[in-house]
């Protein structure tokens, strides 16, 4: 994105003449204040119409907002530790962040994608990618918690991810940074010779949602940027943008912008699936982690896998074609019918729209201009439906309203354009503030969009909010797209940097939301299900296990003696509550970790190593009742080398 900002500076001047800055009256346009307030107002006690799942960028998390109000509903920890509830700090959740690189407590989350059935969001799961350490996570929309993370091997920068096929048969992943595959010590200057990309397909179990890396396709060493899969007639295909077809390895802002056209890779995943079934490709060595959280045992486990099925284009003829697309394309977006494919050439002066039916005909008639590493390159005019002239500067990403219109974000000219894409003409435009990246219409990348609102996700917010020092939040702006003209309704700051988002009607999610974990089915091996079972046990010369319960408004036990300096103390904490919205927290003085937030019926474990003799208070961190302040306890710690008797009690 920094590249875009630099390049944008050059192009911005041109835009003043070609397209003009937003006029003052345009800046102040949109719905009138009273009308806008009415449209986004959700009265107290009533719900929003849509959930919006917004990527947290460098926060590594996923945030949930209500639309149209813009109210922040939840931050879901995914790829980064989250001290607010102990994710990645508790013994049960640490395995979720294990990778072949060790424990990685942070990442850069970019593109959430809802599971789909028949091309429409179905409200079961949302997937999201990690860009830095290539991974894909699956979040349950029953619990709004991360249930699974799979690492993507043979990849550098998992950017074209995570996009789903029409019935969530597969999730895609692809390399932003091509690297030597397998990794080896080579000169960076040997990029064209030694660097490759991969396109990965992750199989999704239709019942449980569990993911497995089905196969990878080895492709030329370009930068693969974004993806979307087909629908309807294009069901069997997924499309991936690429740039840096120059295969530059330094100063890419210049050296990767020389070619007039780069490529959209059209990949037939059904064909690849068939080739794998026929035994083609080979088992390729790889080491990657697969982490799954079990909501019955309330703990995660990690599995280390050692190989992946790898194919080349030569292994599976007909599985991949390149579609020339101007210029450094970012988004690749398929309309609800599955026929039109819009490439967001971020340095292009036109908005190219490809035709899927023309693509099939071109393949049948072998209308190829050349071949690259066994991949046929289809002639541009043989696949292109039209070029929308003078759309804007820096077109990035497009979504659809289901009424025949496409909406494209334009980074450099900071606007959203509305296009009658079958007629190849811009019919409306609206300024946004400022430097929009992606945009989102609920269901706007699916076969059944809810074409009522558009959410713009902007990179720069100078002068939008009260200043907060050198660092400002990014912003999201809500636009009414229900009429002929777009109208600005609302803006609000976001958590981290929102790259992309997904939206879904609230009715498809809210009624399935879990309220408690059933204590009777809690299968955690260290759970205690009544205060009578609470206990403190020494299991070795320097290991103590505290089986602690919590219920309004006390711990059992709350007086503990017999711990000594040098001990490692495991607090296995079970929340006995069976009522909605009654989590309890746990924190203890001198803990070099985080607090725990334990939901009703759940068991979590915190490890504490006291450093000095004394008496240490612990307490509930989540205000749980009128007597919350009384929910506390003490642990007595004796000097190292002593042999104190284990004693514990509550109310004595």
XYZ file of C-alpha atoms in Angstrom:
652
model
C 0.000 0.000 0.000
C 2.971 2.343 0.633
C 3.797 1.800 -3.016
C 0.388 3.042 -3.890
C 0.776 6.097 -1.694
C 4.052 7.006 -3.397
C 2.709 6.276 -6.835
C -0.444 8.096 -5.902
C 1.505 11.261 -5.297
C 2.637 11.248 -8.899
C -0.741 10.394 -10.283
C -2.688 12.727 -8.050
C -1.611 15.824 -9.966
C -2.812 14.250 -13.168
C -6.111 13.512 -11.559
C -6.703 17.196 -10.904
C -6.826 17.757 -14.621
C -8.362 14.541 -15.796
C -11.033 14.054 -13.192
C -10.905 17.058 -10.896
C -10.879 17.192 -7.100
C -14.144 16.663 -5.310
C -15.897 20.025 -5.316
C -16.763 21.589 -1.992
C -20.423 21.016 -2.626
C -19.612 17.376 -3.396
C -17.648 17.042 -0.164
C -20.645 18.298 1.734
C -23.011 16.232 -0.340
C -24.625 12.982 0.530
C -27.748 12.613 2.540
C -28.767 15.631 4.538
C -27.672 15.437 8.165
C -31.147 14.750 9.461
C -31.858 12.172 6.774
C -28.477 10.476 7.313
C -28.957 10.375 11.090
C -32.363 8.819 10.657
C -31.015 6.126 8.338
C -28.230 5.001 10.649
C -30.080 5.448 13.950
C -30.794 2.182 15.732
C -32.986 2.894 18.776
C -31.830 1.610 22.177
C -32.780 -2.027 22.591
C -33.041 -2.708 18.866
C -30.561 -4.543 16.680
C -28.646 -3.560 13.597
C -29.753 -4.980 10.266
C -26.345 -6.392 9.282
C -23.192 -7.796 10.799
C -19.985 -6.452 9.250
C -16.806 -8.505 9.731
C -13.849 -6.191 9.176
C -10.214 -7.287 9.028
C -7.947 -5.814 11.663
C -4.851 -5.539 9.441
C -1.751 -5.213 11.566
C -3.741 -5.904 14.737
C -4.039 -9.495 13.489
C -7.680 -9.674 14.590
C -11.186 -9.544 13.146
C -13.631 -6.866 14.301
C -17.397 -7.070 14.225
C -19.582 -4.013 13.677
C -23.303 -3.542 13.394
C -24.651 -1.784 10.309
C -26.031 0.757 9.771
C -25.104 2.088 13.219
C -21.347 1.436 12.986
C -21.375 0.168 16.580
C -18.370 -1.976 17.495
C -19.769 -5.294 18.728
C -16.689 -7.443 19.289
C -12.999 -7.900 18.582
C -12.384 -11.556 17.732
C -8.778 -12.573 18.480
C -7.382 -14.635 15.625
C -3.660 -14.358 14.843
C -2.503 -12.151 17.723
C -2.478 -12.633 21.457
C -5.323 -10.797 23.138
C -4.803 -9.927 26.816
C -8.416 -8.790 27.102
C -9.560 -12.398 27.335
C -6.312 -14.384 27.553
C -6.362 -15.743 23.959
C -2.847 -16.918 23.148
C -1.855 -16.602 26.827
C -3.850 -19.456 28.391
C -2.433 -22.968 28.130
C -5.540 -23.987 26.195
C -5.187 -21.361 23.440
C -1.396 -21.137 23.029
C -1.416 -24.021 20.493
C -3.572 -21.891 18.178
C -0.553 -19.679 17.482
C 1.956 -22.455 16.849
C 3.616 -22.526 13.418
C 6.611 -24.137 11.764
C 8.436 -20.957 12.835
C 7.559 -21.566 16.477
C 5.060 -19.603 18.586
C 4.048 -16.581 16.485
C 1.894 -14.210 18.593
C 1.105 -11.667 15.878
C 0.133 -11.360 12.250
C -1.366 -9.136 9.608
C -4.961 -10.133 8.828
C -6.377 -8.940 5.513
C -9.348 -10.637 3.868
C -12.306 -12.173 5.705
C -14.667 -14.343 3.692
C -17.992 -15.808 4.782
C -18.830 -19.410 4.053
C -21.280 -19.783 1.190
C -23.951 -22.172 0.049
C -25.115 -21.881 -3.565
C -23.050 -18.731 -3.850
C -24.717 -16.882 -0.948
C -23.361 -16.260 2.564
C -24.823 -18.888 4.899
C -23.804 -17.590 8.341
C -21.809 -20.627 9.464
C -18.177 -19.482 9.440
C -15.935 -16.637 8.466
C -12.415 -17.313 7.211
C -9.517 -14.865 7.273
C -5.903 -14.957 6.117
C -2.635 -14.077 7.823
C -0.308 -12.347 5.409
C 3.083 -12.453 7.166
C 3.250 -16.029 8.424
C 0.978 -17.630 5.828
C -2.088 -19.006 7.596
C -5.868 -19.224 7.263
C -8.232 -19.169 10.237
C -11.823 -20.322 10.568
C -14.066 -18.506 13.029
C -17.352 -20.010 14.166
C -20.365 -17.710 13.966
C -21.992 -19.757 16.740
C -19.358 -18.702 19.270
C -17.607 -15.811 17.471
C -14.343 -17.517 18.421
C -11.432 -18.802 16.346
C -11.780 -22.567 16.024
C -9.044 -23.492 13.583
C -5.843 -22.178 11.988
C -3.935 -23.936 9.223
C -0.488 -22.842 8.085
C 0.199 -22.567 4.330
C 3.649 -23.952 3.439
C 5.660 -23.078 0.321
C 4.416 -19.512 0.475
C 5.707 -16.009 1.194
C 2.991 -13.501 2.048
C -0.421 -15.152 1.921
C -2.298 -12.270 0.309
C -4.661 -13.736 -2.303
C -6.554 -15.396 0.485
C -9.001 -16.403 1.910
C -11.647 -16.618 -0.807
C -14.217 -19.359 -1.056
C -15.677 -21.394 -3.871
C -19.424 -21.287 -4.410
C -20.321 -23.963 -1.856
C -17.249 -23.543 0.363
C -15.693 -26.626 -1.175
C -12.314 -24.876 -0.993
C -10.646 -21.770 0.397
C -7.894 -20.197 -1.702
C -4.419 -18.993 -0.790
C -1.596 -17.631 -2.904
C 1.815 -16.064 -2.563
C 2.227 -12.301 -2.575
C 5.999 -12.688 -2.364
C 7.451 -15.348 -4.598
C 10.316 -17.213 -2.962
C 12.534 -20.212 -3.713
C 10.339 -23.330 -3.421
C 11.633 -25.261 -1.564
C 13.496 -22.560 0.309
C 17.256 -22.508 -0.313
C 20.243 -20.195 -0.057
C 20.423 -18.465 -3.446
C 21.291 -15.020 -4.756
C 18.343 -12.609 -4.723
C 19.498 -11.542 -8.195
C 18.588 -15.048 -9.397
C 14.893 -14.190 -8.872
C 13.741 -15.056 -12.398
C 15.522 -18.382 -12.245
C 14.774 -19.556 -8.731
C 11.695 -17.786 -7.341
C 8.206 -19.247 -7.714
C 4.689 -18.692 -6.509
C 2.062 -21.149 -5.361
C -1.715 -21.212 -5.539
C -3.204 -23.343 -2.772
C -6.625 -24.910 -2.347
C -7.709 -25.734 1.198
C -10.508 -28.284 1.420
C -13.330 -27.472 3.875
C -15.318 -30.243 5.533
C -18.965 -29.359 4.765
C -20.237 -30.423 8.194
C -17.606 -29.422 10.740
C -15.733 -26.862 8.654
C -12.367 -28.488 9.307
C -9.708 -27.459 6.807
C -7.036 -29.523 5.058
C -4.501 -28.445 2.449
C -5.653 -30.419 -0.608
C -3.104 -29.372 -3.250
C -0.830 -26.583 -4.437
C -0.108 -25.394 -7.979
C 3.427 -24.175 -8.707
C 3.274 -20.997 -10.815
C 5.723 -18.402 -12.203
C 7.368 -16.055 -9.722
C 4.952 -13.115 -9.899
C 3.235 -11.333 -7.018
C -0.232 -12.873 -6.622
C -2.465 -10.247 -5.090
C -6.161 -10.997 -4.698
C -8.683 -13.616 -5.749
C -12.345 -14.423 -6.126
C -13.965 -17.610 -7.271
C -16.637 -18.083 -9.865
C -20.313 -18.768 -9.476
C -23.011 -20.196 -11.694
C -21.400 -20.932 -15.093
C -17.931 -20.151 -13.696
C -18.422 -22.364 -10.625
C -15.360 -24.522 -11.374
C -12.955 -21.598 -11.611
C -11.125 -19.199 -9.334
C -9.376 -16.029 -10.484
C -6.167 -14.538 -9.068
C -4.636 -11.171 -9.930
C -0.887 -10.890 -10.331
C 1.556 -8.051 -10.786
C 5.332 -7.884 -11.177
C 5.238 -9.992 -14.303
C 8.544 -8.175 -14.914
C 9.892 -10.413 -12.100
C 11.701 -7.507 -10.477
C 13.362 -8.011 -7.116
C 14.256 -4.435 -6.195
C 12.531 -1.019 -6.325
C 9.294 -2.623 -7.388
C 7.417 0.701 -7.445
C 9.250 1.378 -10.712
C 10.537 -1.962 -11.898
C 7.258 -3.841 -11.415
C 5.223 -1.172 -13.196
C 6.758 -1.339 -16.655
C 4.483 -3.796 -18.411
C 1.257 -2.412 -19.847
C -0.513 -5.552 -18.840
C -0.066 -8.111 -16.106
C -2.230 -11.177 -15.645
C -5.316 -12.563 -14.011
C -4.728 -16.277 -13.499
C -7.878 -18.285 -14.255
C -7.562 -21.580 -12.384
C -9.893 -24.532 -12.908
C -9.985 -26.106 -9.431
C -12.237 -28.909 -10.623
C -9.603 -29.860 -13.189
C -6.890 -29.816 -10.528
C -9.066 -31.929 -8.269
C -9.463 -34.439 -11.094
C -5.711 -34.505 -11.784
C -4.960 -35.208 -8.134
C -7.533 -38.018 -8.128
C -5.746 -39.479 -11.172
C -2.494 -39.550 -9.243
C -0.841 -36.630 -10.984
C 1.484 -34.267 -9.155
C 3.844 -35.373 -6.436
C 4.142 -35.375 -2.692
C 6.243 -32.341 -1.914
C 8.105 -32.010 1.394
C 6.721 -29.335 3.683
C 6.331 -28.683 7.386
C 3.218 -26.879 8.540
C 0.933 -26.700 11.565
C -2.756 -27.394 11.795
C -4.329 -26.123 15.033
C -7.892 -26.927 16.129
C -9.789 -25.686 19.176
C -12.206 -28.216 20.693
C -15.190 -26.499 22.356
C -16.021 -29.635 24.349
C -12.572 -29.992 25.861
C -12.097 -26.209 25.801
C -8.568 -26.572 24.504
C -6.607 -26.506 21.266
C -4.233 -29.099 19.903
C -1.627 -28.850 17.159
C -0.754 -31.326 14.464
C 2.470 -31.092 12.448
C 2.159 -32.150 8.813
C 5.093 -33.039 6.582
C 4.060 -32.995 2.914
C 1.636 -31.529 0.430
C 0.440 -32.577 -3.027
C 2.166 -30.265 -5.530
C 1.254 -29.931 -9.206
C 2.765 -27.957 -12.050
C 0.751 -26.599 -15.005
C 2.373 -29.333 -17.117
C 1.043 -31.988 -14.729
C -2.508 -30.842 -15.368
C -3.041 -29.256 -18.817
C -6.110 -27.034 -18.972
C -5.994 -26.139 -15.298
C -4.651 -22.576 -15.603
C -4.666 -19.743 -18.140
C -3.448 -16.159 -17.935
C -5.778 -13.287 -18.910
C -3.815 -10.112 -19.797
C -5.136 -7.255 -17.655
C -3.965 -3.642 -17.409
C -2.051 -2.626 -15.224
C -0.842 -4.069 -11.918
C -4.356 -5.373 -11.174
C -5.417 -5.584 -7.519
C -9.017 -6.749 -7.197
C -10.546 -9.457 -9.360
C -14.277 -9.559 -8.829
C -16.928 -11.794 -10.346
C -20.459 -10.436 -10.766
C -23.479 -12.274 -9.283
C -24.199 -14.071 -12.559
C -20.662 -15.473 -12.781
C -20.179 -14.050 -16.315
C -18.351 -10.747 -15.797
C -14.917 -10.484 -14.210
C -13.690 -6.993 -13.313
C -9.970 -6.406 -12.790
C -8.960 -3.403 -10.708
C -5.836 -2.296 -12.562
C -4.552 0.124 -9.961
C -2.288 1.928 -12.431
C -4.695 1.610 -15.355
C -6.665 4.394 -17.035
C -9.546 2.067 -17.869
C -11.563 -0.485 -15.909
C -11.281 -3.792 -17.800
C -14.207 -6.220 -17.714
C -13.602 -9.738 -18.924
C -16.223 -12.198 -20.139
C -16.217 -15.744 -18.802
C -18.056 -17.107 -21.842
C -15.547 -15.387 -24.134
C -12.761 -16.956 -22.086
C -14.167 -20.457 -22.608
C -14.557 -19.803 -26.337
C -10.993 -18.468 -26.564
C -9.693 -21.595 -24.844
C -11.691 -23.810 -27.174
C -10.348 -21.944 -30.226
C -6.807 -21.716 -28.808
C -6.732 -17.926 -29.108
C -3.433 -17.660 -27.269
C -0.738 -15.010 -27.694
C 2.007 -17.027 -26.035
C 2.769 -19.499 -23.263
C 4.564 -18.802 -19.974
C 6.012 -21.802 -18.112
C 3.389 -24.071 -19.661
C 0.529 -21.595 -19.024
C -1.324 -20.358 -22.162
C -1.837 -16.579 -22.266
C -5.189 -15.779 -23.872
C -5.315 -12.850 -26.304
C -6.653 -9.765 -24.538
C -9.287 -8.989 -27.161
C -10.432 -12.613 -27.079
C -11.401 -12.426 -23.402
C -12.148 -8.755 -22.773
C -15.829 -7.751 -22.758
C -15.152 -4.021 -22.589
C -13.065 -1.307 -20.993
C -14.922 1.270 -18.935
C -13.300 4.553 -20.051
C -11.988 7.173 -17.590
C -13.321 5.473 -14.474
C -11.106 7.182 -11.870
C -7.508 7.027 -10.696
C -6.295 3.949 -8.881
C -9.244 1.551 -9.295
C -8.728 -1.213 -6.757
C -11.681 -3.355 -5.872
C -15.269 -3.895 -7.011
C -18.444 -5.259 -5.434
C -21.965 -5.602 -6.784
C -25.470 -4.607 -5.660
C -27.359 -7.376 -7.456
C -29.277 -4.771 -9.479
C -26.873 -4.561 -12.400
C -24.402 -2.100 -10.922
C -20.809 -2.451 -9.810
C -19.098 -0.209 -7.256
C -15.347 0.294 -7.479
C -12.977 1.874 -4.962
C -10.453 4.353 -6.368
C -7.438 4.898 -4.162
C -5.722 7.870 -5.789
C -8.788 9.972 -6.546
C -10.422 8.936 -3.205
C -13.826 8.075 -4.527
C -16.282 5.295 -5.213
C -17.671 4.973 -8.709
C -20.919 3.254 -9.664
C -20.837 1.502 -13.021
C -23.475 0.026 -15.262
C -21.008 -2.689 -16.080
C -22.961 -4.326 -18.879
C -23.217 -0.934 -20.597
C -19.582 -0.158 -19.724
C -20.196 3.310 -18.337
C -19.855 5.165 -15.056
C -23.230 6.420 -13.830
C -22.360 7.977 -10.464
C -19.417 8.805 -8.231
C -18.993 9.960 -4.631
C -15.883 11.223 -2.793
C -14.623 9.387 0.296
C -12.128 10.480 2.970
C -9.446 9.521 2.147
C -7.578 7.049 -0.050
C -10.006 4.189 -0.023
C -8.661 0.643 -0.202
C -11.356 -1.986 -0.334
C -15.096 -1.561 -0.121
C -17.841 -3.933 0.960
C -21.505 -4.398 0.160
C -23.154 -7.055 2.358
C -23.098 -10.120 0.118
C -21.514 -7.944 -2.589
C -19.063 -10.605 -3.755
C -21.726 -13.322 -3.758
C -24.577 -14.416 -5.991
C -27.121 -12.661 -3.754
C -26.008 -9.197 -2.611
C -28.008 -7.118 -0.138
C -27.616 -3.940 -2.206
C -28.555 -1.390 0.442
C -25.316 -0.151 2.010
C -21.695 0.136 0.950
C -18.846 0.313 3.458
C -15.744 2.189 2.305
C -12.506 1.363 4.152
C -10.074 4.266 3.984
C -6.359 4.476 4.679
C -5.981 8.098 5.759
C -8.176 10.072 8.172
C -6.479 13.454 8.476
C -9.040 16.034 9.656
C -11.823 13.467 10.083
C -11.644 12.926 13.850
C -10.222 14.612 16.936
C -6.423 14.242 16.696
C -4.774 11.564 18.836
C -1.077 12.260 18.283
C 1.035 11.041 15.364
C -1.007 7.887 14.837
C -4.552 8.150 13.543
C -7.119 5.447 13.047
C -8.269 4.387 9.641
C -11.904 5.046 8.883
C -14.925 3.237 7.568
C -17.646 5.195 5.815
C -21.169 3.996 5.222
C -22.846 4.938 1.945
C -26.496 4.486 1.037
C -26.691 2.746 -2.368
C -30.416 2.038 -2.357
C -31.236 4.835 -4.818
C -29.897 6.139 -8.110
C -27.370 8.400 -6.389
C -24.983 7.293 -3.671
C -25.363 9.169 -0.370
C -22.832 9.393 2.448
C -24.410 8.477 5.785
C -21.786 7.924 8.460
C -18.146 7.427 9.250
C -16.456 5.806 12.199
C -12.875 4.858 13.165
C -11.786 1.247 12.990
C -9.524 -1.132 14.913
C -6.175 -1.648 13.186
C -6.150 -1.285 9.422
C -9.241 -2.639 7.674
C -8.272 -4.230 4.373
C -11.483 -5.983 3.491
C -14.786 -6.894 5.070
C -17.789 -9.112 4.697
C -21.387 -8.345 5.572
C -24.410 -10.525 6.161
C -28.014 -10.065 7.224
C -28.147 -10.290 11.012
C -31.029 -12.773 10.908
C -28.714 -15.409 9.392
C -26.366 -15.222 12.374
C -27.912 -13.835 15.546
C -30.380 -16.664 16.179
C -27.625 -19.289 16.174
C -25.377 -17.422 18.618
C -24.354 -19.579 21.582
C -25.114 -18.154 25.048
C -23.252 -20.521 27.389
C -21.082 -23.619 27.316
C -22.940 -26.535 28.869
C -21.113 -27.384 32.090
C -22.394 -30.976 31.968
C -20.622 -31.614 28.652
C -17.379 -29.890 29.647
C -14.741 -32.559 28.859
C -11.674 -30.573 29.877
C -9.473 -33.074 31.760
C -8.831 -30.541 34.534
C -12.405 -29.255 34.915
C -14.181 -29.336 38.274
C -17.955 -29.091 38.070
C -18.806 -28.263 41.675
C -17.260 -26.380 44.546
C -16.994 -29.692 46.414
C -14.482 -30.898 43.835
C -12.253 -27.828 44.040
C -8.792 -28.663 45.365
C -5.070 -27.861 45.446
C -2.612 -30.650 44.623
C 1.180 -30.737 44.624
C 2.319 -32.987 41.743
C 6.065 -32.707 42.114
C 8.772 -30.851 43.973
C 7.995 -27.643 42.057
C 4.562 -28.117 40.486
C 1.244 -27.183 42.063
C -2.196 -27.510 40.442
C -5.082 -25.376 41.709
C -8.536 -26.601 40.629
C -10.489 -23.411 41.108
C -14.169 -22.643 40.586
C -15.821 -19.278 40.087
C -19.448 -18.274 40.622
C -21.044 -15.025 41.726
C -19.317 -13.717 43.734
C -16.496 -15.889 45.067
C -13.725 -18.295 44.150
C -13.384 -21.774 45.643
C -10.905 -22.030 47.204
C -10.059 -18.416 47.986
C -7.374 -19.011 50.651
C -4.440 -21.115 49.455
C -1.235 -21.981 51.325
C 1.616 -24.386 50.640
C 3.058 -22.738 47.522
C 6.755 -21.830 47.596
C 9.145 -19.766 45.506
C 10.313 -21.864 42.545
C 6.957 -23.537 42.068
C 5.113 -23.449 38.795
C 1.436 -23.008 39.689
C -1.276 -24.125 37.264
C -4.635 -22.454 37.932
C -7.280 -24.641 36.226
C -10.304 -22.386 36.478
C -13.875 -23.466 35.765
C -16.727 -20.984 35.556
C -19.752 -22.734 37.101
C -22.220 -20.121 35.853
C -24.899 -21.269 33.411
C -26.308 -17.874 32.576
C -25.657 -15.684 29.530
C -23.187 -12.827 29.810
C -21.673 -13.931 33.128
C -17.999 -14.516 32.373
C -15.559 -14.116 35.242
C -11.984 -12.930 34.991
C -8.884 -14.036 36.850
C -5.661 -12.162 37.585
C -2.976 -12.547 40.269
C -0.236 -10.202 41.469
C 3.121 -10.662 39.762
C 1.773 -12.695 36.888
C 4.016 -12.424 33.798
C 1.150 -13.359 31.535
C -2.342 -11.966 30.984
C -5.656 -12.213 32.721
C -8.108 -14.927 31.791
C -11.712 -14.361 30.853
C -13.584 -17.610 31.476
C -17.008 -17.952 29.880
C -19.920 -19.766 31.604
C -19.288 -23.528 31.637
C -15.711 -23.155 30.367
C -12.355 -24.184 31.851
C -9.122 -22.269 31.218
C -5.604 -22.547 32.660
C -3.178 -19.835 33.708
C 0.424 -20.617 34.708
C 1.979 -18.466 37.464
C 5.513 -18.577 38.875
C 5.847 -16.529 42.107
C 9.260 -14.916 42.517
C 9.201 -13.774 46.168
C 7.756 -14.982 49.484
C 4.599 -13.188 50.560
C 0.838 -13.162 50.261
C -0.516 -12.579 46.755
C -4.046 -11.376 46.050
C -6.058 -12.626 43.083
C -9.399 -11.287 41.885
C -12.120 -11.293 39.251
C -11.396 -8.792 36.477
C -14.857 -8.737 34.881
C -17.534 -6.791 36.770
C -19.947 -9.636 37.449
C -22.309 -8.560 40.247
C -22.942 -5.951 42.916
C -20.390 -7.830 45.028
C -17.823 -8.087 42.264
C -15.258 -6.210 44.346
C -15.591 -8.932 47.003
C -14.708 -11.665 44.494
C -11.071 -12.120 45.489
C -8.658 -14.464 47.251
C -5.076 -14.922 48.500
C -2.173 -17.274 47.832
C 0.522 -17.538 50.492
C 4.021 -18.130 49.091
C 6.778 -19.485 51.329
C 10.548 -19.231 50.697
C 12.291 -21.632 48.323
C 13.676 -24.719 50.034
C 10.903 -24.905 52.610
C 8.246 -27.612 52.773
C 4.953 -25.847 53.515
C 1.805 -27.934 53.898
C -0.820 -27.538 51.163
C -3.925 -25.997 52.722
C -6.934 -24.413 51.063
C -10.418 -23.277 51.970
C -13.281 -20.885 51.316
C -15.329 -19.328 54.121
C -13.241 -20.659 57.005
